[in-house]
PDB file of C-alpha atoms and ligand atoms in Angstrom:
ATOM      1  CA  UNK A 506     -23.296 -19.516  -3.467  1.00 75.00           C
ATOM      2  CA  UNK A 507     -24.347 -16.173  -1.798  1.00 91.00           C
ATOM      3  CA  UNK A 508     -26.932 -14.146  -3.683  1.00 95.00           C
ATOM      4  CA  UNK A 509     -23.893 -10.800  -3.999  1.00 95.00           C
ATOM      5  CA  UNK A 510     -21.915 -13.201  -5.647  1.00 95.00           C
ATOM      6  CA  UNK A 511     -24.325 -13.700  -8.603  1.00 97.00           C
ATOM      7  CA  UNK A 512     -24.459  -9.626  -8.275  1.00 97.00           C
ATOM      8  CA  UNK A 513     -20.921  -9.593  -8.855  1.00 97.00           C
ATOM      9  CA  UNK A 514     -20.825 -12.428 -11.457  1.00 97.00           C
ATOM     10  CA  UNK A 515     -23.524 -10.353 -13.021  1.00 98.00           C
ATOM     11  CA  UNK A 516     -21.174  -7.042 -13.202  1.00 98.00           C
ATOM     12  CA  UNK A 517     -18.243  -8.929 -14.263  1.00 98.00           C
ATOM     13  CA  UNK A 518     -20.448 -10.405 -16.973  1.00 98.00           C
ATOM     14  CA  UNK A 519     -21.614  -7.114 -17.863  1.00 98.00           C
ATOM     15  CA  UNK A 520     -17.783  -5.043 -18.146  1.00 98.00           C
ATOM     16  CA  UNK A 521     -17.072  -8.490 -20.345  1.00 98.00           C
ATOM     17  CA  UNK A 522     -19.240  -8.361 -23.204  1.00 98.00           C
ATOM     18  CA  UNK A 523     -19.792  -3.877 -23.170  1.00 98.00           C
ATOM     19  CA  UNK A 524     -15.972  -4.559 -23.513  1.00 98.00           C
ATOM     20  CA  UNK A 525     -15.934  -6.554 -26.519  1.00 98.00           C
ATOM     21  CA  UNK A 526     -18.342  -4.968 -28.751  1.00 98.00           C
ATOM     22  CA  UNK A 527     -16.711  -5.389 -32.074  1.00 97.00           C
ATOM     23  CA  UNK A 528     -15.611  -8.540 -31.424  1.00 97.00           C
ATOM     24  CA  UNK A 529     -19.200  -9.982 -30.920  1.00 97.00           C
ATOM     25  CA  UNK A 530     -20.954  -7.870 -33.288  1.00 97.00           C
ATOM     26  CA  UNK A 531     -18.407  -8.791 -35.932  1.00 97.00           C
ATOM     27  CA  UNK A 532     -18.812 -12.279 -35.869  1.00 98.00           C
ATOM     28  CA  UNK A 533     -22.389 -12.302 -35.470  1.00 97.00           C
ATOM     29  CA  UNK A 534     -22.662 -10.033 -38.569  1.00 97.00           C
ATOM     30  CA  UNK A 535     -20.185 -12.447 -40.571  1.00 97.00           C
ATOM     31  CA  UNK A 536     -22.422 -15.627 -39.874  1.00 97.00           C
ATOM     32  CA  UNK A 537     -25.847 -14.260 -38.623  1.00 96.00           C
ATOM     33  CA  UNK A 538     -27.508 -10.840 -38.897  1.00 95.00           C
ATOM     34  CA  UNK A 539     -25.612  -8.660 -36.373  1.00 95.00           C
ATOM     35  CA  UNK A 540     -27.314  -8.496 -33.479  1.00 96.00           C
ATOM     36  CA  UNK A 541     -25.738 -10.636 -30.712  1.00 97.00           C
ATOM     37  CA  UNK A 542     -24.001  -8.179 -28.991  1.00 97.00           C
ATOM     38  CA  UNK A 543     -26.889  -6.127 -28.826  1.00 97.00           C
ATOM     39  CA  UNK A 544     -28.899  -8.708 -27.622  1.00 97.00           C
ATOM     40  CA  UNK A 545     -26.080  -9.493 -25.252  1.00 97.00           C
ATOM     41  CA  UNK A 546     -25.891  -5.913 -23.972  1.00 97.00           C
ATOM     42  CA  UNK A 547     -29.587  -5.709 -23.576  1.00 97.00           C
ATOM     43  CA  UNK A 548     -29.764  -8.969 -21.263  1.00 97.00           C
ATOM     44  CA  UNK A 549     -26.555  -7.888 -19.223  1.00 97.00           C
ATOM     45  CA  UNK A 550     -28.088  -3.969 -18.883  1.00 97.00           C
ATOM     46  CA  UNK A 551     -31.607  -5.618 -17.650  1.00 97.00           C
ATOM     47  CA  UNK A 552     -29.971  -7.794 -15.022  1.00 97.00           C
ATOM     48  CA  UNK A 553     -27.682  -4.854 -13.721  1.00 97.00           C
ATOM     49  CA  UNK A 554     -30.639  -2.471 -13.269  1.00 97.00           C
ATOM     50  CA  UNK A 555     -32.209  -5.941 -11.066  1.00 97.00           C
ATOM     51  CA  UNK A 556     -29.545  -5.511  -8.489  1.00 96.00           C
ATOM     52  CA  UNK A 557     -31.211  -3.547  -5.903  1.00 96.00           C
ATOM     53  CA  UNK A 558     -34.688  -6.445  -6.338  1.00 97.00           C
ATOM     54  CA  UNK A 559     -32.237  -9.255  -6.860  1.00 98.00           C
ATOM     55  CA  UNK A 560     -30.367  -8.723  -3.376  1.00 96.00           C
ATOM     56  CA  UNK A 561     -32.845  -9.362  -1.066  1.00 96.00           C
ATOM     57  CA  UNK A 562     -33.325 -12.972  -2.753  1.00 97.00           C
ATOM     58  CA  UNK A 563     -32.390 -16.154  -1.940  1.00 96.00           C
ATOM     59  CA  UNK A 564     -29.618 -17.459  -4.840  1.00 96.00           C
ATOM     60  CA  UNK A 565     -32.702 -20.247  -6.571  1.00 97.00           C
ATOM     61  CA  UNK A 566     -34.371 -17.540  -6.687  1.00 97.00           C
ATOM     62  CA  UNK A 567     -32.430 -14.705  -7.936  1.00 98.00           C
ATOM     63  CA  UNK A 568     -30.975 -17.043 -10.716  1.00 98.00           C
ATOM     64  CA  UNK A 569     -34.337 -17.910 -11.664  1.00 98.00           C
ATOM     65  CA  UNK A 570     -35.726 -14.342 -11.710  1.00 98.00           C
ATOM     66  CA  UNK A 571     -32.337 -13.581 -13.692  1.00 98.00           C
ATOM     67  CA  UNK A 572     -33.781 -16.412 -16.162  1.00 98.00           C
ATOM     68  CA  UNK A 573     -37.160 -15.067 -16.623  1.00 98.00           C
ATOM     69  CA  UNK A 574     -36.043 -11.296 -17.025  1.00 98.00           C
ATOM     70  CA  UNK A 575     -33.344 -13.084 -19.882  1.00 97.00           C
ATOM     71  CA  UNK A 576     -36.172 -14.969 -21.784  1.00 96.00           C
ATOM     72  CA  UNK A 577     -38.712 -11.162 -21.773  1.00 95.00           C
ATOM     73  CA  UNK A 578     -35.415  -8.764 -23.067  1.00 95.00           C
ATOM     74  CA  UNK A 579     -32.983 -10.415 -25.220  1.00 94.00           C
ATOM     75  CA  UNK A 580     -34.613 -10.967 -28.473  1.00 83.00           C
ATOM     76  CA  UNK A 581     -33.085 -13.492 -30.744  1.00 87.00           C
ATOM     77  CA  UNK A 582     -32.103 -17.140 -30.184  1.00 93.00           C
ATOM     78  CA  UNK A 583     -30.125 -16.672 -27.843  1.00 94.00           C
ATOM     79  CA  UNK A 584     -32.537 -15.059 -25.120  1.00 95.00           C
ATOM     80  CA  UNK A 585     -34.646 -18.240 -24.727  1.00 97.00           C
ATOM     81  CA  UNK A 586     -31.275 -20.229 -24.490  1.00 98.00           C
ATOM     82  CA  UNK A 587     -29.569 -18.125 -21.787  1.00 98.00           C
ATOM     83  CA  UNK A 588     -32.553 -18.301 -19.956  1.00 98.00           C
ATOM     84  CA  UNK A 589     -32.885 -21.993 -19.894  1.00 98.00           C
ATOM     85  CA  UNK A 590     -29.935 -21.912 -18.700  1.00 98.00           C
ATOM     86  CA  UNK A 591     -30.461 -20.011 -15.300  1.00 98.00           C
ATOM     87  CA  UNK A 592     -33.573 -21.702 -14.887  1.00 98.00           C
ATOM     88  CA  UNK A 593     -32.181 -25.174 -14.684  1.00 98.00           C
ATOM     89  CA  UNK A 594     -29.100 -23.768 -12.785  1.00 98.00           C
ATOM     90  CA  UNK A 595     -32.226 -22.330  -9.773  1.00 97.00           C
ATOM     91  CA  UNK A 596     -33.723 -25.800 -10.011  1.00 97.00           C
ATOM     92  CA  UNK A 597     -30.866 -27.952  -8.559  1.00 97.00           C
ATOM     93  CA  UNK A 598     -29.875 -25.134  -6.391  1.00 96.00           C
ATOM     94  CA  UNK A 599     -32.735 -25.231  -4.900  1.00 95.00           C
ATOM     95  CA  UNK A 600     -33.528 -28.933  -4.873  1.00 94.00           C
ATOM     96  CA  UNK A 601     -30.064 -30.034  -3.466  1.00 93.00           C
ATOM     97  CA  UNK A 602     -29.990 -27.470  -0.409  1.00 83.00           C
ATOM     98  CA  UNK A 603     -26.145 -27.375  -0.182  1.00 87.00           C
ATOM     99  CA  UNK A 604     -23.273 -25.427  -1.357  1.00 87.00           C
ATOM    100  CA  UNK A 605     -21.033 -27.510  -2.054  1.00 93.00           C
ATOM    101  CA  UNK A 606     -18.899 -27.530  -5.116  1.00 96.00           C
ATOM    102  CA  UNK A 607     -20.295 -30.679  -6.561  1.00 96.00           C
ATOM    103  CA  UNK A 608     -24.080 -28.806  -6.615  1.00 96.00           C
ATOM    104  CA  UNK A 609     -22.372 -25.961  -8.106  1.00 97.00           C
ATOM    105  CA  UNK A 610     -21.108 -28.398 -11.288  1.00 98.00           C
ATOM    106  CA  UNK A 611     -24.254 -30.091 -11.458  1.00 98.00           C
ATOM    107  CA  UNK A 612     -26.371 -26.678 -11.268  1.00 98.00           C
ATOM    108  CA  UNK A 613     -23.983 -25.611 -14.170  1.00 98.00           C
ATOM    109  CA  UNK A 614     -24.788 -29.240 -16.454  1.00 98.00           C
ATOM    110  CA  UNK A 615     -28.518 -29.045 -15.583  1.00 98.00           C
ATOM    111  CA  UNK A 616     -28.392 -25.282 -17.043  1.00 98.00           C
ATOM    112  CA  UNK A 617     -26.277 -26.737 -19.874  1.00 98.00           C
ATOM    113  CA  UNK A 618     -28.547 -29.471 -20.400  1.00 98.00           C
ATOM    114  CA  UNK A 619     -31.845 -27.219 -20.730  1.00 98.00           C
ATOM    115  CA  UNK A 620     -30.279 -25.221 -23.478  1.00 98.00           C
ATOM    116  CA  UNK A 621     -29.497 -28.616 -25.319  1.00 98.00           C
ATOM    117  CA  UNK A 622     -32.967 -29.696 -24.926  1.00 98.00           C
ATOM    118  CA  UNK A 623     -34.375 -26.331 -25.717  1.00 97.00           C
ATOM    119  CA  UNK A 624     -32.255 -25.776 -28.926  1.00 97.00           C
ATOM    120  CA  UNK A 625     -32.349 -28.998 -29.801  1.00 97.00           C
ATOM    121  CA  UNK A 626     -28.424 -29.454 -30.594  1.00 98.00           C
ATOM    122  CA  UNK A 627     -25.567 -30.949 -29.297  1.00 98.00           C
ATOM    123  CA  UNK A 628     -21.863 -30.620 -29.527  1.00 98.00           C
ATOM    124  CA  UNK A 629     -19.975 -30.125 -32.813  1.00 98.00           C
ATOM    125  CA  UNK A 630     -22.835 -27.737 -33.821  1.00 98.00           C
ATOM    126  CA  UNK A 631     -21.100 -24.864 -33.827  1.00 98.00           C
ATOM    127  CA  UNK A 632     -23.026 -22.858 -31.571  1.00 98.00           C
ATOM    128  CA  UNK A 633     -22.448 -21.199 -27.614  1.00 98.00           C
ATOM    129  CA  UNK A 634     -23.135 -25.470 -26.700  1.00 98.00           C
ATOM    130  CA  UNK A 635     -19.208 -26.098 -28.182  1.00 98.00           C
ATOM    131  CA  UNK A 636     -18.194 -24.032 -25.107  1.00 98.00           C
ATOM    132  CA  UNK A 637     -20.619 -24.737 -22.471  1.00 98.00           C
ATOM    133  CA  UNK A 638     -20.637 -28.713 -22.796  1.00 98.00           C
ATOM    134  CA  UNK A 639     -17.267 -29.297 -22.553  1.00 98.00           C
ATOM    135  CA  UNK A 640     -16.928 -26.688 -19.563  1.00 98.00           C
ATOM    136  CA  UNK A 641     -19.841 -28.704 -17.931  1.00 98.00           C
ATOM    137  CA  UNK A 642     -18.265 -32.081 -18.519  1.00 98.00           C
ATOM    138  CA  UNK A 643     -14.828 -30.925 -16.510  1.00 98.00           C
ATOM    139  CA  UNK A 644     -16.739 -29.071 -13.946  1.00 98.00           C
ATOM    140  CA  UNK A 645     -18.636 -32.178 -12.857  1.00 98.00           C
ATOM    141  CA  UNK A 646     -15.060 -34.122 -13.100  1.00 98.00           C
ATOM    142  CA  UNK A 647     -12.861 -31.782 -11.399  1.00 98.00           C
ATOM    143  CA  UNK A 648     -15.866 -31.030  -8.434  1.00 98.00           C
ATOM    144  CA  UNK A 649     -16.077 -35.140  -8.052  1.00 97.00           C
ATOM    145  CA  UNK A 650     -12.431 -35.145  -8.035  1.00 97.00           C
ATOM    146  CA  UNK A 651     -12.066 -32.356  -5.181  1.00 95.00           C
ATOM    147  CA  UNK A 652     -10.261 -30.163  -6.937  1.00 97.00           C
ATOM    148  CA  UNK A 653     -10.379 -26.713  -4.979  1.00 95.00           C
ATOM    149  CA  UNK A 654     -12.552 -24.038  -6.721  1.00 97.00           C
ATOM    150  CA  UNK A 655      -9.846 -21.548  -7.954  1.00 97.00           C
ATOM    151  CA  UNK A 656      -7.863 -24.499 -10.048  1.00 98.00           C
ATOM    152  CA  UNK A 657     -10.954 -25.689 -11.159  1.00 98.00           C
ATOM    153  CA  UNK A 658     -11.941 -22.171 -12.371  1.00 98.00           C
ATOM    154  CA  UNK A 659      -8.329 -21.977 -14.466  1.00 98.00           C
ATOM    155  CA  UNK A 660      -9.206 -25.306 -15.822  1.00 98.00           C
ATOM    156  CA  UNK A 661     -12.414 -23.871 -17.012  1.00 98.00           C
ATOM    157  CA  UNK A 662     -11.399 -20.592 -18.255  1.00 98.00           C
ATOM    158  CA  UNK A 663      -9.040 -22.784 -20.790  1.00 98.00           C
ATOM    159  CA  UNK A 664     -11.377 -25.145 -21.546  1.00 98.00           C
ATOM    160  CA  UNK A 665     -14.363 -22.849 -22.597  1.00 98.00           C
ATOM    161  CA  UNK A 666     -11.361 -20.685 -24.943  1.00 98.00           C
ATOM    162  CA  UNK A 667     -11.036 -24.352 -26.649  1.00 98.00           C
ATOM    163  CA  UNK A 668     -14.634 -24.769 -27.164  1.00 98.00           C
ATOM    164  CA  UNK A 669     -14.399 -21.244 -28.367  1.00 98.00           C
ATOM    165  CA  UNK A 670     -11.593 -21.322 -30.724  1.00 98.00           C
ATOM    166  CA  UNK A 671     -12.998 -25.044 -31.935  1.00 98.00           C
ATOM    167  CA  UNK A 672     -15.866 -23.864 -33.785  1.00 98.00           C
ATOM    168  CA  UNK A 673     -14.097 -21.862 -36.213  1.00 98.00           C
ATOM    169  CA  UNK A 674     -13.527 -24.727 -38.030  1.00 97.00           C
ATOM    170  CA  UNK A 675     -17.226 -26.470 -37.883  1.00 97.00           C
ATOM    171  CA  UNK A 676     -20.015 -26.044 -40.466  1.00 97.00           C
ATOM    172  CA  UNK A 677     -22.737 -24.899 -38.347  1.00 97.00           C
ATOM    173  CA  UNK A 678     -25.958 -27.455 -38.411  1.00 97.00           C
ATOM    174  CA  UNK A 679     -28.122 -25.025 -35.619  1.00 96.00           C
ATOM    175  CA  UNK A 680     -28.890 -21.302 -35.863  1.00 92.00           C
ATOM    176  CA  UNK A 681     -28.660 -18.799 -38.531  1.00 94.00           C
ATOM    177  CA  UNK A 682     -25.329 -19.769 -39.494  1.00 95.00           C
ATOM    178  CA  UNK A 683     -26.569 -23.084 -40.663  1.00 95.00           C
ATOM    179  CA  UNK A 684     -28.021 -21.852 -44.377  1.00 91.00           C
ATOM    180  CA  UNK A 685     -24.347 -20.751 -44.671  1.00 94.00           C
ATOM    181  CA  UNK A 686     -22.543 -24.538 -45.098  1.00 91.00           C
ATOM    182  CA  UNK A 687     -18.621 -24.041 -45.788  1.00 93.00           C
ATOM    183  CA  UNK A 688     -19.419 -20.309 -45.975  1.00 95.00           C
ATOM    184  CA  UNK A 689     -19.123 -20.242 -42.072  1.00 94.00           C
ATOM    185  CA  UNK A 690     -15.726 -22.223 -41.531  1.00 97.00           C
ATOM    186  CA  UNK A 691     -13.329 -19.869 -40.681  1.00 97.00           C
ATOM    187  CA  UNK A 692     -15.491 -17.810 -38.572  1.00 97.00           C
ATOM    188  CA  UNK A 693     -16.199 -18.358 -34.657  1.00 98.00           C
ATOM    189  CA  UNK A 694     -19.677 -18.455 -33.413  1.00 98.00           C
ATOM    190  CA  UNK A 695     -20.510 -15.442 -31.755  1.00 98.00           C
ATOM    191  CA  UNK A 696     -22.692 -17.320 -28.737  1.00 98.00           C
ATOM    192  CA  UNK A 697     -19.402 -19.355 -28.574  1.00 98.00           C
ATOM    193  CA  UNK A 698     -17.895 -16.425 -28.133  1.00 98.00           C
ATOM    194  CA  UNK A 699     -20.149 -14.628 -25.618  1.00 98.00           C
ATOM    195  CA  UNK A 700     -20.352 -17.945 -23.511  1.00 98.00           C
ATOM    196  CA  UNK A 701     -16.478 -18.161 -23.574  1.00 98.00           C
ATOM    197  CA  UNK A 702     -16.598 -14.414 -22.137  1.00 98.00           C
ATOM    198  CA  UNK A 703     -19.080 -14.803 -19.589  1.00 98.00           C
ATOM    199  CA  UNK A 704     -17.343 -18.045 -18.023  1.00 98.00           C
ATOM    200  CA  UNK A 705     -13.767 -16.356 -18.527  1.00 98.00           C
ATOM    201  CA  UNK A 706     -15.339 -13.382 -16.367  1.00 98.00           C
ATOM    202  CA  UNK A 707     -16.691 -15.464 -13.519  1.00 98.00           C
ATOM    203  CA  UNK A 708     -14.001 -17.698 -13.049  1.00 98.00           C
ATOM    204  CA  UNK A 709     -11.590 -14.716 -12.942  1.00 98.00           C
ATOM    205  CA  UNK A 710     -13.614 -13.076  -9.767  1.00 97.00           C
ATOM    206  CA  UNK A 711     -13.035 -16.792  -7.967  1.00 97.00           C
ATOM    207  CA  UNK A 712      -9.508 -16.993  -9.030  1.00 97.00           C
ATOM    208  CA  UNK A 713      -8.679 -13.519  -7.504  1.00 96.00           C
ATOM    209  CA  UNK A 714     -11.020 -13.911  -4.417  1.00 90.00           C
ATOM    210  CA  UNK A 715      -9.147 -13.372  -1.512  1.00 83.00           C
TER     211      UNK A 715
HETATM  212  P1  ADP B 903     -30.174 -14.871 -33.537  1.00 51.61           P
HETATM  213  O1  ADP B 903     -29.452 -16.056 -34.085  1.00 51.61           O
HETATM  214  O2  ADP B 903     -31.645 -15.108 -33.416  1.00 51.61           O
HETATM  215  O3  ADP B 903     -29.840 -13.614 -34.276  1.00 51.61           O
HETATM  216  P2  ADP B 903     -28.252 -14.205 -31.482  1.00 51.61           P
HETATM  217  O4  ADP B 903     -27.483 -13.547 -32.578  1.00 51.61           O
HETATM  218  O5  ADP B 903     -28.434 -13.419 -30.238  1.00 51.61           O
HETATM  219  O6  ADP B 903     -29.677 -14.686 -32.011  1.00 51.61           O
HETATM  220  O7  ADP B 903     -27.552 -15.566 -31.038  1.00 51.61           O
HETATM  221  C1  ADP B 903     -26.923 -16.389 -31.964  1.00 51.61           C
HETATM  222  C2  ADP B 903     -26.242 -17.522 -31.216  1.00 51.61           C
HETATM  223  O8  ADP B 903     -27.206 -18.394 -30.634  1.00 51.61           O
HETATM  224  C3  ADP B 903     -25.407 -18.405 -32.133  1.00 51.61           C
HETATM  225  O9  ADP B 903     -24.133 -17.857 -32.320  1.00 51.61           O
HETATM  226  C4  ADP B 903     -25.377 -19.729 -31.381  1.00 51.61           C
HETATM  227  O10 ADP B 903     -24.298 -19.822 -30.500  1.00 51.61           O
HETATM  228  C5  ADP B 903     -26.652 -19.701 -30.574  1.00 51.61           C
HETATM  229  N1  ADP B 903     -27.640 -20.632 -31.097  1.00 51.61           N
HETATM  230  C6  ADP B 903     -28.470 -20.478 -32.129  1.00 51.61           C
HETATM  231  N2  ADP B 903     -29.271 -21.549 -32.278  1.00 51.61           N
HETATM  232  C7  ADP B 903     -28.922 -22.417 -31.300  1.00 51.61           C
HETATM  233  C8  ADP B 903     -29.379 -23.738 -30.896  1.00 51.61           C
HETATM  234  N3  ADP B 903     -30.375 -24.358 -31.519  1.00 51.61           N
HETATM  235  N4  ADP B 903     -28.781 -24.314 -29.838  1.00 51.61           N
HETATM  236  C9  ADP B 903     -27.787 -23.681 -29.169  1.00 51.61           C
HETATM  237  N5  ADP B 903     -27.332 -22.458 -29.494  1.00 51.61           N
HETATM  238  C10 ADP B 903     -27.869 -21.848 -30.540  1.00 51.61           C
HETATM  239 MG1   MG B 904     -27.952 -12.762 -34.377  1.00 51.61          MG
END
């Protein structure tokens, strides 16, 4: 992974979630209080205005810088989360020294596996983990499977809408939404949601790289 990849991940990111405001801030203000896709637009405006310091870096470092700037500006649950998330992703990037596909998946599950261990939840929650677990589980198959990276980002782009779509129907047992008990079936979790956007963005830039 080159560091102006993560740039353009970042932008594509970015254009994602400014470009579904009312979809984020609705659900987050029919389950929680409201402010994911503020908090959302806060992170994603803090790591665009990074670019020009971010460039220079190597990509452990960048992604962990990305991490730390996500844990001091988006407020909320979610800020500590995402962060873990690029932290652990900088640790095995670092560690592993390679760039190969597999180090890409297992960057991706450690990340995954930090915000389990920092939230303290697991799958079937209904929180952004419904998306991100099941996205990490196929990314680990398909990249020890040698699936090429484009098929496996189609594969993931379905997968994470799944996750998405799947926790409409749960009774949330993590976050805000989990004072609400039947009260938030029916209604998708908005870091579901956000998750499901950010991997949807990235995976289209690698499907349409030339
Ligand atoms: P807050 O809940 O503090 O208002 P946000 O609205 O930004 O923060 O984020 C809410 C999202 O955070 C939820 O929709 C859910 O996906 C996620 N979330 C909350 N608690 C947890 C947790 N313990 N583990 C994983 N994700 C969580
Ligand atoms: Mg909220």
């Amino acid at each position: 992974m080159k560091t102006s990849f993560i740039l353009s991940a970042a932008n594509a990111i970015s254009d994602s979630i400014l470009s579904h405001e009312s979809a984020l801030e609705s659900l987050d203000r029919a389950i929680g209080d409201g402010d994911h896709y503020i908090n959302m637009k806060r992170g994603a405006g803090a790591i665009i205005d990074m670019q020009a310091e971010l460039e220079s870096l190597s990509p452990d470092v960048a992604l962990n810088k990305i991490g730390l700037k996500l844990l001091n500006t988006i407020g909320g649950a979610s800020g500590p989360l995402l962060a873990s998330f690029f932290m652990g992703m900088a640790k095995v990037i670092k560690d592993s020294g390679d760039e190969s596909v597999s180090t890409y998946a297992a960057a991706f599950a450690a990340g995954v596996d930090l915000i389990r261990q920092r939230g303290k939840a697991d799958i079937g929650e209904k929180t952004m983990l419904d998306v991100l677990i099941p996205v990490a589980h196929q990314f680990t198959a398909l990249a020890a499977s040698n699936t090429n990276v484009k098929t496996i980002s189609v594969a993931l782009i379905q997968t994470a809408e799944q996750g998405m779509l799947a926790t409409k129907d749960l009774i949330a047992t993590k976050g805000r939404a989990a004072g609400l008990g039947e009260r938030a079936i029916g209604h998708i979790d908005p870091g579901a949601k956000s998750c499901q956007l950010m991997i949807n963005a990235v995976c289209d830039l690698i499907v349409h790289q030339k």
